[in-house]
């Protein structure tokens, strides 16, 4: 059965410093993995996706994530945080065995300090 | 392209009242979904429709019904609203199968529902 664990409910960084949002997953088969972002009182936007091609995935707004099968991780990073990055981030897993249903992590709220 | 649209944006109901949340997509997607989002939790799937004419229960279907009216539209109905259904509801659509082997979903802006 699939599951997703986002290891931090809140992450606080200073503007201009690196961002690391951690995600571990459990999947029986080859999963697809996604990161979505939700700005306050807004809908959900896809940041990036891993679908069994390159293990290092680049997304929008300078974010990237690395799929590490041996560690069952898909951590999201950005070299330099911007105030506009303040939002909630969701790690999501999907696999063909479960009819491609998306399983969502609980979310990590990213706080940017000026 | 409007993408995925939802109406209404906000709604306040009294316990026991009924209402229908509307969702439409203009991306010609086969699959559509209804989720709810509660504080401190990720999205939870209520119902989905893999294709026109089919609907299936998700993780939390109790208290809800859905209708896939046509390929574009997928509505969610609360027959007798309860305070536990206070939440933000998101509709999504995706294209699975054919050239797509993964489920990238596109979301509407959400409906914020309060049940008193």
mmCIF file of C-alpha atoms in Angstrom:
data_model
loop_
_atom_site.group_PDB
_atom_site.id
_atom_site.type_symbol
_atom_site.label_atom_id
_atom_site.label_comp_id
_atom_site.label_asym_id
_atom_site.label_seq_id
_atom_site.Cartn_x
_atom_site.Cartn_y
_atom_site.Cartn_z
ATOM 1 C CA UNK A 1 0.000 0.000 0.000
ATOM 2 C CA UNK A 2 1.161 3.486 -0.745
ATOM 3 C CA UNK A 3 1.815 6.135 1.851
ATOM 4 C CA UNK A 4 3.568 9.476 2.071
ATOM 5 C CA UNK A 5 5.255 11.028 5.085
ATOM 6 C CA UNK A 6 6.295 14.644 5.103
ATOM 7 C CA UNK A 7 8.773 14.790 7.914
ATOM 8 C CA UNK A 8 8.210 18.411 8.952
ATOM 9 C CA UNK A 9 4.885 20.132 9.428
ATOM 10 C CA UNK A 10 6.603 23.558 9.413
ATOM 11 C CA UNK A 11 9.935 24.732 8.027
ATOM 12 C CA UNK A 12 11.246 28.229 8.664
ATOM 13 C CA UNK A 13 14.167 29.697 6.696
ATOM 14 C CA UNK A 14 15.575 33.143 6.114
ATOM 15 C CA UNK A 15 15.217 34.778 2.725
ATOM 16 C CA UNK A 16 18.198 33.916 0.533
ATOM 17 C CA UNK A 17 19.054 30.673 2.353
ATOM 18 C CA UNK A 18 18.474 27.128 1.043
ATOM 19 C CA UNK A 19 15.174 25.312 1.396
ATOM 20 C CA UNK A 20 14.822 21.592 2.146
ATOM 21 C CA UNK A 21 11.383 19.985 2.481
ATOM 22 C CA UNK A 22 11.566 16.286 3.244
ATOM 23 C CA UNK A 23 9.322 13.550 1.913
ATOM 24 C CA UNK A 24 9.483 9.780 2.311
ATOM 25 C CA UNK A 25 7.144 7.419 0.532
ATOM 26 C CA UNK A 26 6.117 3.815 0.617
ATOM 27 C CA UNK A 27 5.192 2.122 -2.620
ATOM 28 C CA UNK A 28 5.040 -1.456 -3.816
ATOM 29 C CA UNK A 29 5.827 -0.655 -7.408
ATOM 30 C CA UNK A 30 7.484 2.027 -9.435
ATOM 31 C CA UNK A 31 5.765 5.170 -8.268
ATOM 32 C CA UNK A 32 5.147 8.534 -9.812
ATOM 33 C CA UNK A 33 5.881 11.334 -7.383
ATOM 34 C CA UNK A 34 4.757 14.927 -7.355
ATOM 35 C CA UNK A 35 5.190 18.103 -5.378
ATOM 36 C CA UNK A 36 2.273 20.532 -5.312
ATOM 37 C CA UNK A 37 2.279 24.028 -3.836
ATOM 38 C CA UNK A 38 -0.653 25.881 -2.300
ATOM 39 C CA UNK A 39 -0.370 29.581 -1.581
ATOM 40 C CA UNK A 40 -2.642 31.000 1.132
ATOM 41 C CA UNK A 41 -6.305 30.763 0.163
ATOM 42 C CA UNK A 42 -5.403 29.576 -3.313
ATOM 43 C CA UNK A 43 -5.734 26.370 -5.306
ATOM 44 C CA UNK A 44 -3.045 23.772 -5.891
ATOM 45 C CA UNK A 45 -0.317 24.100 -8.469
ATOM 46 C CA UNK A 46 2.035 21.391 -9.692
ATOM 47 C CA UNK A 47 5.662 22.229 -8.887
ATOM 48 C CA UNK A 48 7.327 19.188 -10.408
ATOM 49 C CA UNK A 49 6.855 15.495 -11.140
ATOM 50 C CA UNK A 50 8.969 12.345 -11.272
ATOM 51 C CA UNK A 51 7.782 9.661 -13.669
ATOM 52 C CA UNK A 52 10.734 7.216 -13.941
ATOM 53 C CA UNK A 53 12.882 9.318 -16.217
ATOM 54 C CA UNK A 54 15.742 11.392 -14.732
ATOM 55 C CA UNK A 55 16.029 11.045 -10.967
ATOM 56 C CA UNK A 56 16.783 14.754 -10.528
ATOM 57 C CA UNK A 57 13.692 16.676 -11.484
ATOM 58 C CA UNK A 58 13.562 20.409 -12.055
ATOM 59 C CA UNK A 59 10.364 22.306 -11.483
ATOM 60 C CA UNK A 60 9.039 25.809 -11.578
ATOM 61 C CA UNK A 61 10.360 28.760 -9.575
ATOM 62 C CA UNK A 62 13.821 27.217 -9.100
ATOM 63 C CA UNK A 63 12.682 24.159 -7.149
ATOM 64 C CA UNK A 64 14.032 20.695 -7.747
ATOM 65 C CA UNK A 65 13.678 17.250 -6.214
ATOM 66 C CA UNK A 66 15.727 14.070 -6.305
ATOM 67 C CA UNK A 67 14.195 10.615 -6.399
ATOM 68 C CA UNK A 68 16.264 8.216 -4.282
ATOM 69 C CA UNK A 69 14.860 4.715 -4.493
ATOM 70 C CA UNK A 70 17.272 3.261 -1.947
ATOM 71 C CA UNK A 71 16.133 5.819 0.626
ATOM 72 C CA UNK A 72 12.490 5.959 -0.588
ATOM 73 C CA UNK A 73 12.784 9.727 -0.510
ATOM 74 C CA UNK A 74 11.773 12.593 -2.759
ATOM 75 C CA UNK A 75 13.002 15.723 -0.985
ATOM 76 C CA UNK A 76 12.283 19.172 -2.404
ATOM 77 C CA UNK A 77 15.049 21.774 -2.483
ATOM 78 C CA UNK A 78 15.717 25.312 -3.606
ATOM 79 C CA UNK A 79 19.120 27.034 -3.370
ATOM 80 C CA UNK A 80 17.825 30.424 -2.275
ATOM 81 C CA UNK A 81 14.443 31.130 -0.682
ATOM 82 C CA UNK A 82 12.316 34.068 -1.751
ATOM 83 C CA UNK A 83 9.498 35.672 0.192
ATOM 84 C CA UNK A 84 7.057 34.542 -2.489
ATOM 85 C CA UNK A 85 7.909 30.898 -1.684
ATOM 86 C CA UNK A 86 5.926 31.107 1.555
ATOM 87 C CA UNK A 87 3.197 28.503 1.051
ATOM 88 C CA UNK A 88 2.196 24.964 1.914
ATOM 89 C CA UNK A 89 3.872 22.160 -0.013
ATOM 90 C CA UNK A 90 2.442 18.691 -0.557
ATOM 91 C CA UNK A 91 4.306 15.551 -1.547
ATOM 92 C CA UNK A 92 2.135 13.104 -3.494
ATOM 93 C CA UNK A 93 2.618 9.516 -4.685
ATOM 94 C CA UNK A 94 0.768 7.599 -7.359
ATOM 95 C CA UNK A 95 1.172 4.138 -8.841
ATOM 96 C CA UNK A 96 -0.457 2.094 -11.554
ATOM 97 C CA UNK A 97 -1.357 -0.700 -9.140
ATOM 98 C CA UNK A 98 -3.846 1.542 -7.344
ATOM 99 C CA UNK A 99 -5.427 2.882 -10.504
ATOM 100 C CA UNK A 100 -3.152 5.925 -10.348
ATOM 101 C CA UNK A 101 -4.930 7.370 -7.312
ATOM 102 C CA UNK A 102 -2.990 10.142 -5.646
ATOM 103 C CA UNK A 103 -1.962 9.673 -2.032
ATOM 104 C CA UNK A 104 -1.181 12.988 -0.335
ATOM 105 C CA UNK A 105 1.209 13.860 2.432
ATOM 106 C CA UNK A 106 -0.075 16.061 5.246
ATOM 107 C CA UNK A 107 1.804 19.098 3.945
ATOM 108 C CA UNK A 108 4.725 21.247 5.056
ATOM 109 C CA UNK A 109 4.201 24.919 5.689
ATOM 110 C CA UNK A 110 7.202 26.920 4.505
ATOM 111 C CA UNK A 111 7.800 30.166 6.384
ATOM 112 C CA UNK A 112 10.253 32.712 5.001
ATOM 113 C CA UNK A 113 11.842 35.151 7.436
ATOM 114 C CA UNK A 114 12.940 38.523 6.051
ATOM 115 C CA UNK B 1 -8.712 27.920 -21.469
ATOM 116 C CA UNK B 2 -10.272 28.307 -18.046
ATOM 117 C CA UNK B 3 -8.917 24.929 -16.890
ATOM 118 C CA UNK B 4 -10.989 23.652 -13.963
ATOM 119 C CA UNK B 5 -13.745 25.886 -12.610
ATOM 120 C CA UNK B 6 -15.787 25.436 -9.446
ATOM 121 C CA UNK B 7 -18.891 27.121 -8.125
ATOM 122 C CA UNK B 8 -19.624 28.481 -5.634
ATOM 123 C CA UNK B 9 -16.408 29.827 -4.058
ATOM 124 C CA UNK B 10 -17.954 30.083 -0.597
ATOM 125 C CA UNK B 11 -21.048 28.601 1.011
ATOM 126 C CA UNK B 12 -22.559 28.555 4.476
ATOM 127 C CA UNK B 13 -25.177 25.906 5.259
ATOM 128 C CA UNK B 14 -27.196 24.948 8.277
ATOM 129 C CA UNK B 15 -27.124 21.371 9.503
ATOM 130 C CA UNK B 16 -29.482 19.263 7.443
ATOM 131 C CA UNK B 17 -29.533 21.505 4.375
ATOM 132 C CA UNK B 18 -28.508 20.148 0.996
ATOM 133 C CA UNK B 19 -26.410 21.630 -1.756
ATOM 134 C CA UNK B 20 -24.544 20.759 -4.930
ATOM 135 C CA UNK B 21 -21.002 21.825 -5.751
ATOM 136 C CA UNK B 22 -20.380 22.240 -9.445
ATOM 137 C CA UNK B 23 -17.170 21.513 -11.330
ATOM 138 C CA UNK B 24 -16.317 21.825 -15.015
ATOM 139 C CA UNK B 25 -13.131 21.323 -17.023
ATOM 140 C CA UNK B 26 -12.320 22.365 -20.571
ATOM 141 C CA UNK B 27 -9.190 20.241 -21.098
ATOM 142 C CA UNK B 28 -11.044 17.243 -22.541
ATOM 143 C CA UNK B 29 -9.834 15.073 -19.665
ATOM 144 C CA UNK B 30 -11.408 11.687 -19.048
ATOM 145 C CA UNK B 31 -10.926 11.569 -15.294
ATOM 146 C CA UNK B 32 -12.347 13.903 -12.646
ATOM 147 C CA UNK B 33 -12.050 13.949 -8.855
ATOM 148 C CA UNK B 34 -13.511 15.494 -5.735
ATOM 149 C CA UNK B 35 -11.314 16.033 -2.688
ATOM 150 C CA UNK B 36 -11.721 17.624 0.688
ATOM 151 C CA UNK B 37 -8.963 19.433 2.532
ATOM 152 C CA UNK B 38 -8.974 19.808 6.309
ATOM 153 C CA UNK B 39 -6.415 21.655 8.453
ATOM 154 C CA UNK B 40 -3.246 19.669 9.094
ATOM 155 C CA UNK B 41 -4.158 17.010 6.571
ATOM 156 C CA UNK B 42 -3.448 16.407 2.952
ATOM 157 C CA UNK B 43 -6.234 16.106 0.441
ATOM 158 C CA UNK B 44 -8.560 13.162 0.842
ATOM 159 C CA UNK B 45 -10.393 11.696 -2.110
ATOM 160 C CA UNK B 46 -14.181 11.669 -1.819
ATOM 161 C CA UNK B 47 -15.224 10.305 -5.208
ATOM 162 C CA UNK B 48 -13.755 10.056 -8.641
ATOM 163 C CA UNK B 49 -14.894 9.385 -12.164
ATOM 164 C CA UNK B 50 -12.389 7.578 -14.370
ATOM 165 C CA UNK B 51 -14.455 8.246 -17.460
ATOM 166 C CA UNK B 52 -17.822 9.601 -18.519
ATOM 167 C CA UNK B 53 -20.561 7.389 -17.139
ATOM 168 C CA UNK B 54 -18.544 5.894 -14.267
ATOM 169 C CA UNK B 55 -18.059 6.955 -10.666
ATOM 170 C CA UNK B 56 -16.238 5.297 -7.772
ATOM 171 C CA UNK B 57 -15.827 5.890 -4.068
ATOM 172 C CA UNK B 58 -12.630 7.288 -2.713
ATOM 173 C CA UNK B 59 -11.310 7.357 0.828
ATOM 174 C CA UNK B 60 -14.126 9.392 2.463
ATOM 175 C CA UNK B 61 -17.395 8.997 0.477
ATOM 176 C CA UNK B 62 -19.919 8.901 3.335
ATOM 177 C CA UNK B 63 -22.430 11.744 3.228
ATOM 178 C CA UNK B 64 -21.747 12.602 -0.402
ATOM 179 C CA UNK B 65 -23.044 11.705 -3.836
ATOM 180 C CA UNK B 66 -21.672 12.578 -7.253
ATOM 181 C CA UNK B 67 -22.884 12.852 -10.812
ATOM 182 C CA UNK B 68 -20.742 12.823 -13.932
ATOM 183 C CA UNK B 69 -23.122 14.810 -16.057
ATOM 184 C CA UNK B 70 -20.993 14.649 -19.202
ATOM 185 C CA UNK B 71 -17.305 14.625 -20.013
ATOM 186 C CA UNK B 72 -16.867 18.221 -18.844
ATOM 187 C CA UNK B 73 -18.908 18.310 -15.642
ATOM 188 C CA UNK B 74 -18.709 16.471 -12.323
ATOM 189 C CA UNK B 75 -20.919 17.578 -9.427
ATOM 190 C CA UNK B 76 -20.759 16.772 -5.722
ATOM 191 C CA UNK B 77 -23.932 16.713 -3.630
ATOM 192 C CA UNK B 78 -24.375 16.913 0.104
ATOM 193 C CA UNK B 79 -27.850 15.595 0.831
ATOM 194 C CA UNK B 80 -27.982 16.501 4.531
ATOM 195 C CA UNK B 81 -25.042 18.630 5.561
ATOM 196 C CA UNK B 82 -23.304 18.030 8.888
ATOM 197 C CA UNK B 83 -20.747 20.186 10.744
ATOM 198 C CA UNK B 84 -18.133 17.477 10.061
ATOM 199 C CA UNK B 85 -18.425 18.369 6.388
ATOM 200 C CA UNK B 86 -17.057 21.851 6.992
ATOM 201 C CA UNK B 87 -14.022 21.849 4.745
ATOM 202 C CA UNK B 88 -12.485 23.160 1.555
ATOM 203 C CA UNK B 89 -13.515 21.126 -1.464
ATOM 204 C CA UNK B 90 -11.368 20.793 -4.549
ATOM 205 C CA UNK B 91 -12.265 19.401 -7.926
ATOM 206 C CA UNK B 92 -9.537 18.091 -10.219
ATOM 207 C CA UNK B 93 -9.205 16.510 -13.626
ATOM 208 C CA UNK B 94 -6.547 14.452 -15.377
ATOM 209 C CA UNK B 95 -5.807 12.390 -18.426
ATOM 210 C CA UNK B 96 -4.719 8.845 -17.657
ATOM 211 C CA UNK B 97 -3.955 6.270 -20.302
ATOM 212 C CA UNK B 98 -2.897 6.714 -23.880
ATOM 213 C CA UNK B 99 0.302 8.718 -23.911
ATOM 214 C CA UNK B 100 0.019 9.471 -20.210
ATOM 215 C CA UNK B 101 1.242 6.809 -17.790
ATOM 216 C CA UNK B 102 0.938 8.972 -14.715
ATOM 217 C CA UNK B 103 -1.803 10.947 -13.078
ATOM 218 C CA UNK B 104 -1.004 14.668 -13.214
ATOM 219 C CA UNK B 105 -4.082 16.346 -11.861
ATOM 220 C CA UNK B 106 -5.195 19.913 -12.485
ATOM 221 C CA UNK B 107 -7.139 21.614 -9.726
ATOM 222 C CA UNK B 108 -9.918 24.118 -9.453
ATOM 223 C CA UNK B 109 -9.731 27.064 -7.035
ATOM 224 C CA UNK B 110 -11.779 25.331 -4.335
ATOM 225 C CA UNK B 111 -15.066 25.844 -2.497
ATOM 226 C CA UNK B 112 -14.928 26.837 1.153
ATOM 227 C CA UNK B 113 -17.942 25.273 2.872
ATOM 228 C CA UNK B 114 -19.061 25.961 6.422
ATOM 229 C CA UNK B 115 -21.838 23.925 8.016
ATOM 230 C CA UNK B 116 -23.311 25.460 11.161
#
